[in-house]
mmCIF file of C-alpha atoms in Angstrom:
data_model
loop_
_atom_site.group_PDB
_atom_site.id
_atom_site.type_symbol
_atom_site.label_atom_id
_atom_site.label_comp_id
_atom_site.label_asym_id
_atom_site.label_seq_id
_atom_site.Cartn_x
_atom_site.Cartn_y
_atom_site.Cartn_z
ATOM 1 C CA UNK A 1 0.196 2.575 -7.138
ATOM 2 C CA UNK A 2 2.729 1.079 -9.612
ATOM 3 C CA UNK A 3 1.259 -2.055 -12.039
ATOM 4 C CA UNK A 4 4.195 -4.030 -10.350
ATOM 5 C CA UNK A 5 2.079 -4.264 -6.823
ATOM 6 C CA UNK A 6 -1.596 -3.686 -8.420
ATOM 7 C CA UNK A 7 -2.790 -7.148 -8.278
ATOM 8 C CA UNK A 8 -1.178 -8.373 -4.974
ATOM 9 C CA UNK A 9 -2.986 -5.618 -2.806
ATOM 10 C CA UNK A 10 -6.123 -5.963 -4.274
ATOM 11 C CA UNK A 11 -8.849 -8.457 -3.431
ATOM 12 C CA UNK A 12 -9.025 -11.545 -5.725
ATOM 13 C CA UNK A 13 -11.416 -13.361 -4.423
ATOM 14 C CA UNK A 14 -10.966 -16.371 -7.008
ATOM 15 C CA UNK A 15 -8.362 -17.553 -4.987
ATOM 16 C CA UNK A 16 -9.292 -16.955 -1.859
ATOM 17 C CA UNK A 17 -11.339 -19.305 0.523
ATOM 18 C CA UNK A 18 -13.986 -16.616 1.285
ATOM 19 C CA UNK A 19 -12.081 -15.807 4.825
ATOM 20 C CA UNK A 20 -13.958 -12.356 4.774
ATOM 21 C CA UNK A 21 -17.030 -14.332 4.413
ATOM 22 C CA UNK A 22 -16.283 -16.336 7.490
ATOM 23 C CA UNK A 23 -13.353 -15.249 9.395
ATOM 24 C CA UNK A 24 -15.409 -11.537 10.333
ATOM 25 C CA UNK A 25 -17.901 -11.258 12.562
ATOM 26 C CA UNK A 26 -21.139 -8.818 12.084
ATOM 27 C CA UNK A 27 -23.888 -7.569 13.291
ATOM 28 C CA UNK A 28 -27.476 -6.571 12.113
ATOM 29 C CA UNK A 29 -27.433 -3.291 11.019
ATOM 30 C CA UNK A 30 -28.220 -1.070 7.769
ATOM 31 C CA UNK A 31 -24.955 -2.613 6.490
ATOM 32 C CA UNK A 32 -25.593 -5.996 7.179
ATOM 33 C CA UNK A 33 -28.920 -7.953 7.238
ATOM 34 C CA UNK A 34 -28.422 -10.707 9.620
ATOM 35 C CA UNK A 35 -25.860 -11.223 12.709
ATOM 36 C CA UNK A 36 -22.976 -13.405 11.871
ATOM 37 C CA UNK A 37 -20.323 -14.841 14.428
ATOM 38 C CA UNK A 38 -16.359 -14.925 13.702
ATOM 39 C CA UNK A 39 -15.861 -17.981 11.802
ATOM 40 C CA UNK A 40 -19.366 -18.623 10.713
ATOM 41 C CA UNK A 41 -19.372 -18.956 6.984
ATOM 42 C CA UNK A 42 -21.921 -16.539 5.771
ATOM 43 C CA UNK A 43 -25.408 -17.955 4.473
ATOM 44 C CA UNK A 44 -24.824 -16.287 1.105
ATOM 45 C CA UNK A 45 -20.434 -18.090 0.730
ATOM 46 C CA UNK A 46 -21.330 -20.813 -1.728
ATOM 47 C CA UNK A 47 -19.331 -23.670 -2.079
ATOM 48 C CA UNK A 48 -16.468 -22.577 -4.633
ATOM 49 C CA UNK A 49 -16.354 -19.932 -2.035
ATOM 50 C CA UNK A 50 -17.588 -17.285 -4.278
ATOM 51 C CA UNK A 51 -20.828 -14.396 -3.078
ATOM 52 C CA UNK A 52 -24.003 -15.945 -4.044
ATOM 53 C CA UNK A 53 -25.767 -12.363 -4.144
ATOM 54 C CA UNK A 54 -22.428 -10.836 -5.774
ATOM 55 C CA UNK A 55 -24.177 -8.747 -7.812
ATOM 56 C CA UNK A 56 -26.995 -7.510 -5.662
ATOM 57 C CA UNK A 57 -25.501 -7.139 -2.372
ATOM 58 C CA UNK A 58 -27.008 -3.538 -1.619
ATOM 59 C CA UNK A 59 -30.494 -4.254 -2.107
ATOM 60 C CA UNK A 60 -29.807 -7.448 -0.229
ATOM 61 C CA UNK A 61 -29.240 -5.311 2.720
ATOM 62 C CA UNK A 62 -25.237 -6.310 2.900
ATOM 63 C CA UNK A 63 -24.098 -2.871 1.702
ATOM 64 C CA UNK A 64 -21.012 -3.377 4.180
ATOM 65 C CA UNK A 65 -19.413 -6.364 2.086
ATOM 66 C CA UNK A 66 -19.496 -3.492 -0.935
ATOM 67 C CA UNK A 67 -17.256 -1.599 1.118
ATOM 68 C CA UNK A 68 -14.970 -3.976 1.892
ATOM 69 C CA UNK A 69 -11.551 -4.823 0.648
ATOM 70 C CA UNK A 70 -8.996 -7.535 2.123
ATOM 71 C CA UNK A 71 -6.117 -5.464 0.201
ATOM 72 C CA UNK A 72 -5.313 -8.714 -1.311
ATOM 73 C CA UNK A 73 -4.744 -10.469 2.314
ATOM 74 C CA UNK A 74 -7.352 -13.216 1.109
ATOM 75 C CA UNK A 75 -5.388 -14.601 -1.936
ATOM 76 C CA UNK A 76 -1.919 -14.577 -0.121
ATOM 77 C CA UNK A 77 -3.371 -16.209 2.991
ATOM 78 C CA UNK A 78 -5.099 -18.956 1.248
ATOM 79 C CA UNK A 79 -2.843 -19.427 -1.524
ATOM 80 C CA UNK A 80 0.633 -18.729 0.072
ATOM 81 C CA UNK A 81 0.675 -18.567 3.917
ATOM 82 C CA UNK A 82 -1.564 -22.043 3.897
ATOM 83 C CA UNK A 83 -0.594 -23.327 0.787
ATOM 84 C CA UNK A 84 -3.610 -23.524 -1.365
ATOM 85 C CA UNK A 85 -5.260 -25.359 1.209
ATOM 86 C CA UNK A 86 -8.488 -24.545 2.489
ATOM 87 C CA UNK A 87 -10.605 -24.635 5.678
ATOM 88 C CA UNK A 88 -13.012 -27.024 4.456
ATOM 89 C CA UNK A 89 -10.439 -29.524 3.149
ATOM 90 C CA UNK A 90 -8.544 -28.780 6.584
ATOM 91 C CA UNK A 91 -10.901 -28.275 9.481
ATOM 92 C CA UNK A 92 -7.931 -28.135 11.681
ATOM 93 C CA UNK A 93 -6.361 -25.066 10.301
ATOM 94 C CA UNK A 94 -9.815 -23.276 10.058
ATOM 95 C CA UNK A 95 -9.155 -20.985 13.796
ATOM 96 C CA UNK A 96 -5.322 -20.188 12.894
ATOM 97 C CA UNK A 97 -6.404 -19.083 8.877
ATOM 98 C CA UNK A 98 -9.065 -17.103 10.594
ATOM 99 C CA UNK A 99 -6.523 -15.371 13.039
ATOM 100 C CA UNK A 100 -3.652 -14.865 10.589
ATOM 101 C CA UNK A 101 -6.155 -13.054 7.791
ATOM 102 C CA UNK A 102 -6.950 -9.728 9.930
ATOM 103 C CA UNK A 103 -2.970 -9.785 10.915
ATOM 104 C CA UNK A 104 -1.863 -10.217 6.798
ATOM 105 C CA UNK A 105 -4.976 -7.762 5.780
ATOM 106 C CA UNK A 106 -3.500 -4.883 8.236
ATOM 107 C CA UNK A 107 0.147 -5.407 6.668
ATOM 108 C CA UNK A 108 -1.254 -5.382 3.399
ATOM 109 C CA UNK A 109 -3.134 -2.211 4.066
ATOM 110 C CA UNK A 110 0.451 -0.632 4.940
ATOM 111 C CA UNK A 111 1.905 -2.248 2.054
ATOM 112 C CA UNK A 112 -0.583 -0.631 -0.250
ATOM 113 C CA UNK A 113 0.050 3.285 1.804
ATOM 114 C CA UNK A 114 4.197 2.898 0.947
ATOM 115 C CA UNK A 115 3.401 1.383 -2.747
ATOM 116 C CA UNK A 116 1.411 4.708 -3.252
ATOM 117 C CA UNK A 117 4.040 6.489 -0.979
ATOM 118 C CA UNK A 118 6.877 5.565 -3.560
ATOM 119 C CA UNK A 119 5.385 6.689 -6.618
ATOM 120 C CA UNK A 120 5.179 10.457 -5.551
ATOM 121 C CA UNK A 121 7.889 12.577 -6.813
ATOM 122 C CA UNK A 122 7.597 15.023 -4.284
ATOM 123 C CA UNK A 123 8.190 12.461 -1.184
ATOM 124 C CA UNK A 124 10.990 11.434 -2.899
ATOM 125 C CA UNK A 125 13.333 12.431 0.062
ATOM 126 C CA UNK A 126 12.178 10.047 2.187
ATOM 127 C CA UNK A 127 12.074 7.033 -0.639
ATOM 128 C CA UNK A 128 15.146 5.421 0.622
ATOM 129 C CA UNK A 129 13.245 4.668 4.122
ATOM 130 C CA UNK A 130 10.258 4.435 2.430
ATOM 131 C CA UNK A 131 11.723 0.964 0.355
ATOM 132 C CA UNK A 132 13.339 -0.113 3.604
ATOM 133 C CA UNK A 133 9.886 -0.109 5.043
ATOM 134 C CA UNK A 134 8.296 -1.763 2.221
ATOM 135 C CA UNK A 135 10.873 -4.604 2.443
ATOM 136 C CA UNK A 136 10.462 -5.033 6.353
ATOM 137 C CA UNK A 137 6.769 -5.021 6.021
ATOM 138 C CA UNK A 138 6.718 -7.238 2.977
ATOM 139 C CA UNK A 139 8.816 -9.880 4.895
ATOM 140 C CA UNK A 140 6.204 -9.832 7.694
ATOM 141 C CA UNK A 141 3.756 -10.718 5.588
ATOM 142 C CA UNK A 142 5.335 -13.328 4.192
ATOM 143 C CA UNK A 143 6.032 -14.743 7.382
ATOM 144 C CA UNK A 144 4.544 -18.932 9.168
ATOM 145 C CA UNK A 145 1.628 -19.137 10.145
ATOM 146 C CA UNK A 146 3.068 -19.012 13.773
ATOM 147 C CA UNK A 147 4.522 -15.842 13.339
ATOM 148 C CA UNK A 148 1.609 -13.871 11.859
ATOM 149 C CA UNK A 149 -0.430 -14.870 14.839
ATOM 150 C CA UNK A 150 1.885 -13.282 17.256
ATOM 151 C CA UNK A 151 2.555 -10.039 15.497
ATOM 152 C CA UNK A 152 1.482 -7.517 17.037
ATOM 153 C CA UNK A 153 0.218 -5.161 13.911
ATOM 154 C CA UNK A 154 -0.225 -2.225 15.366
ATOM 155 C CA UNK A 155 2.827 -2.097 16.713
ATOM 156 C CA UNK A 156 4.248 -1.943 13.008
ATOM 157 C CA UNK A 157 1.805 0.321 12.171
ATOM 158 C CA UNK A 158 3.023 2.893 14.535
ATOM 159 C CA UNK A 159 6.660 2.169 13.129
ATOM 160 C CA UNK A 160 5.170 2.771 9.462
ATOM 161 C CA UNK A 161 3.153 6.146 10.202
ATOM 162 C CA UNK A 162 5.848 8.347 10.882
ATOM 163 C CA UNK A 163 6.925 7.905 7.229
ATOM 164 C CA UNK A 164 3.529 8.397 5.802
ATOM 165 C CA UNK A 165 3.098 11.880 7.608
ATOM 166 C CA UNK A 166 6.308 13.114 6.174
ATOM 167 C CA UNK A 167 5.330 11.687 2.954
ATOM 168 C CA UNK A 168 2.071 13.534 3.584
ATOM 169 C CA UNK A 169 3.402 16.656 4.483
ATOM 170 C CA UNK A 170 5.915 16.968 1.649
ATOM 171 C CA UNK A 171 3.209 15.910 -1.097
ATOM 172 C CA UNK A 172 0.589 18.381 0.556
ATOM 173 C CA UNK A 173 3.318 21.245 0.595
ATOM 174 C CA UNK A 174 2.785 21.534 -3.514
ATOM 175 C CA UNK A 175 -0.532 22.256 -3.062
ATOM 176 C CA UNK A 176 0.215 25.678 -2.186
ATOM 177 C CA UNK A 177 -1.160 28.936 0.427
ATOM 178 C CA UNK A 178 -1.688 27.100 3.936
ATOM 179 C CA UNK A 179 -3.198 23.936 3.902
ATOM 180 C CA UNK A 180 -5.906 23.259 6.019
ATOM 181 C CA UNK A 181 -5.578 20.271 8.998
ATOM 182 C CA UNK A 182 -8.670 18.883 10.002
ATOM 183 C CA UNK A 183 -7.158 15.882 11.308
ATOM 184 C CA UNK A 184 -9.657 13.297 13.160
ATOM 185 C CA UNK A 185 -11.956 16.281 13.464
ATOM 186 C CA UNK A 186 -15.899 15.426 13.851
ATOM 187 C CA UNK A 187 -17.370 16.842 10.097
ATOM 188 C CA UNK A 188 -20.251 14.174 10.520
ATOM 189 C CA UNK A 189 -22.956 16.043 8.184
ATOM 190 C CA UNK A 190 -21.107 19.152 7.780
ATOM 191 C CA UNK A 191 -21.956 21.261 4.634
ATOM 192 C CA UNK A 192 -18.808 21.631 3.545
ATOM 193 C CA UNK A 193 -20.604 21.825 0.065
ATOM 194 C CA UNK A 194 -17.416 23.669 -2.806
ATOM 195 C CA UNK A 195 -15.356 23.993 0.149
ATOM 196 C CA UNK A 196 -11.421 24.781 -0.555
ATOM 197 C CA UNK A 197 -9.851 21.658 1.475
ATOM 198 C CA UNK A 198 -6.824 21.604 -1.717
ATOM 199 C CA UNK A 199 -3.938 19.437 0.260
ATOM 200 C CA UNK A 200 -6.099 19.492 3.521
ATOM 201 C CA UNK A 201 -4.842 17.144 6.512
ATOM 202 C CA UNK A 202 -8.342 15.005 7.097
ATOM 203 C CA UNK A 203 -6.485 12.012 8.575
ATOM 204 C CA UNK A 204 -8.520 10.454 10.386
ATOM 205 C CA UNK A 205 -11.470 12.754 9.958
ATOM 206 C CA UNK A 206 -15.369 11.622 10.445
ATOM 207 C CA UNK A 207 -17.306 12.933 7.173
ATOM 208 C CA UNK A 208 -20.242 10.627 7.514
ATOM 209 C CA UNK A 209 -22.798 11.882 5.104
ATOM 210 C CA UNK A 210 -21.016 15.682 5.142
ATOM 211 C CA UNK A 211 -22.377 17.163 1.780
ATOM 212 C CA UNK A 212 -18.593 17.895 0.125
ATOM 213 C CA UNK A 213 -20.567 18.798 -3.406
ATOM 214 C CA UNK A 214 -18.083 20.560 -5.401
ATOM 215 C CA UNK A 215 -15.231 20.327 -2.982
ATOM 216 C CA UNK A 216 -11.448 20.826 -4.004
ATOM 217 C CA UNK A 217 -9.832 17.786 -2.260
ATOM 218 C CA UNK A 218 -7.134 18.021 -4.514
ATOM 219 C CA UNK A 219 -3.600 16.511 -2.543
ATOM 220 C CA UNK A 220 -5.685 16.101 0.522
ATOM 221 C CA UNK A 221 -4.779 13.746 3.086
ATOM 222 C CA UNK A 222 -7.597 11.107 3.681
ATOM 223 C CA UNK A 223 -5.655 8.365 4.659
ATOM 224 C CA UNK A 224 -8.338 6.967 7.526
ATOM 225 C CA UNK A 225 -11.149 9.309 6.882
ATOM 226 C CA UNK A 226 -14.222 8.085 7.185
ATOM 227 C CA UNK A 227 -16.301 8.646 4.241
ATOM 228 C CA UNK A 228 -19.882 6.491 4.898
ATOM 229 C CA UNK A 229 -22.372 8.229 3.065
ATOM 230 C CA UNK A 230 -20.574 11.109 2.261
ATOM 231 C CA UNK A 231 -21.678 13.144 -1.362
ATOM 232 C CA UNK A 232 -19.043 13.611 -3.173
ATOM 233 C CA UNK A 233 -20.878 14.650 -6.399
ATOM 234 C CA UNK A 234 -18.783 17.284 -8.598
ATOM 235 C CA UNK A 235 -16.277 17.115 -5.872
ATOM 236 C CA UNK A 236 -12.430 16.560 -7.253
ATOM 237 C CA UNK A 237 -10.207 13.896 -5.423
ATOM 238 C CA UNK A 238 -7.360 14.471 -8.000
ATOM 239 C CA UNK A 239 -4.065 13.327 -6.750
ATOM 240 C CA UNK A 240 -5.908 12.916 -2.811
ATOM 241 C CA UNK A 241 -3.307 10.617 -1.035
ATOM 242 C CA UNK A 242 -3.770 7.407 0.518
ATOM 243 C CA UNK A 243 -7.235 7.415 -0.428
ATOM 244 C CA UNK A 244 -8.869 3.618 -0.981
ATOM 245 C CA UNK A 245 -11.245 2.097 -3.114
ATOM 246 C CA UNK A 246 -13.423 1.249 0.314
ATOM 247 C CA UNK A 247 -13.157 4.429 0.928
ATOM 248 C CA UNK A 248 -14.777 5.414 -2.457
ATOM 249 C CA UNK A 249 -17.042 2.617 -2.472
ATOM 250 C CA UNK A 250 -18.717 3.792 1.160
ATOM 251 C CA UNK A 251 -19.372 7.229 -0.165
ATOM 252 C CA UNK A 252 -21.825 8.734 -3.514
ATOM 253 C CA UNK A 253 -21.015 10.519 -6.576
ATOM 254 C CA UNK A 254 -21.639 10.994 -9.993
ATOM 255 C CA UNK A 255 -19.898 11.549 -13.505
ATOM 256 C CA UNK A 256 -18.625 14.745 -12.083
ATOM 257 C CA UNK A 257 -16.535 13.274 -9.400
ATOM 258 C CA UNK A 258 -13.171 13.346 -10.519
ATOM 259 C CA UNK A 259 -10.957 10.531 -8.726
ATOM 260 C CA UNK A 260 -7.772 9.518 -8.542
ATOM 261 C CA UNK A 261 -5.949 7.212 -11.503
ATOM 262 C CA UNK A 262 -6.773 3.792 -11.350
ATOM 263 C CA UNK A 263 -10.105 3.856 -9.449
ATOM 264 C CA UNK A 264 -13.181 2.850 -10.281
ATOM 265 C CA UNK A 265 -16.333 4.449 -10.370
ATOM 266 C CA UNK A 266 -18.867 2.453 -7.897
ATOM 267 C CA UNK A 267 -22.003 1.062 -9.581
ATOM 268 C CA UNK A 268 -24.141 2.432 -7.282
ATOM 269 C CA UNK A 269 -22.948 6.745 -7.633
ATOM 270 C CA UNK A 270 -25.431 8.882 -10.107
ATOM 271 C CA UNK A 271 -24.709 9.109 -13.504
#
């Protein structure tokens, strides 16, 4: 996505008031050691509202905060939508900030698909309503507190996606031959181990733990695939559209996965 949009749709949690840490519920599980209850700070959100276990939050048993990411919701919530003012210095805001972050995260999320969206040269027919879009979406974001809490963000989501699949489709047509659509299809530990899925539809699709060693996922849709566990070692993700960082982060690799520009390698993938 272009260096103009980088930092505001990525998580910086220095200046945010830990709202994932306390705004989100969960629940005791193999991602998450303990139950927690929407806005119940966790036991590990210190007081500068930093991660006390930061740095060891997998062995800690909170693998699900490592595959988490507020798309930069946190920092414009706290920072912009409330004014630098946080829960703890306002008790009385605490409910609406924790109501408004989900609502700014989901617009954010859809600000980060038609950042990516307008930087392909091959969806460039449809960047004209691709920037209108990104303008109308970018104003809702920036909206009072008392709007954000009565948007209805799926709504705009529905408005948004009709872009992205024509974005998808024109991007996936390079890829050449007859791309395959798996879209929201159950792959939930398929061997799909140096499969040919080059510009593949997988919207959608569950690949929970599927073995895609070696794949070709070159141009292929994964915009909402769900990719918990899945091994991507060797496999190549080159150019793979609307793929995220969470999305990385929930899977394993190695050195031989090849990703996408601008994403990093998880600490926890094989060497």
């Amino acid at each position: 996505m272009p260096d103009t949009r980088e930092s505001a749709l990525r998580g910086d949690c220095a200046n945010c008031f830990g709202l994932c840490c306390v705004a989100l519920p969960f629940t005791r599980s193999a991602d998450f050691a303990v139950d927690k209850a929407s806005g119940e700070p966790c036991r590990n959100l210190r007081e500068d509202f930093r991660c006390g276990i930061h740095t060891r939050l997998r062995p800690s048993g909170f693998q699900g905060c490592t595959v988490y990411d507020c798309f930069g919701a946190g920092q414009r919530v706290s920072q912009v939508t409330f004014g630098g003012v946080s829960w703890r210095e306002a008790p009385e805001t605490a409910r609406r900030m924790y109501g408004v972050f989900p609502v700014v995260r989901g617009l954010h999320e859809l600000l980060r698909y038609l950042t990516e969206a307008l930087a392909l040269p091959a969806a460039r027919p449809v960047h004209t309503e691709v920037r209108a879009a990104l303008a109308r979406v970018e104003a809702l974001a920036a909206g009072t507190p008392d709007a954000l809490e009565g948007l209805d963000v799926n709504s705009v989501r529905a408005e948004v996606n009709p872009l992205l699949l024509r974005t998808s489709e024109l991007v996936r047509a390079t890829a050449g031959g007859r791309p395959k659509s798996r879209r929201g299809a159950d792959l939930i530990g398929k061997r799909l181990r140096g499969a040919e899925l080059r510009g593949a539809d997988l919207r959608g699709a569950l690949l929970i733990a599927a073995d895609l060693t070696g794949a070709d996922l070159t141009l292929a849709d994964l915009i909402g695939a769900d990719l918990r566990d899945a091994d991507l070692s060797g496999a190549d993700l080159t150019g793979a559209l609307f793929l995220t960082q969470p999305q990385v982060n929930a899977a394993r690799g190695n050195a031989a996965t090849r990703l996408p520009e601008g994403f990093e390698r998880p600490p926890h993938w094989a060497a």
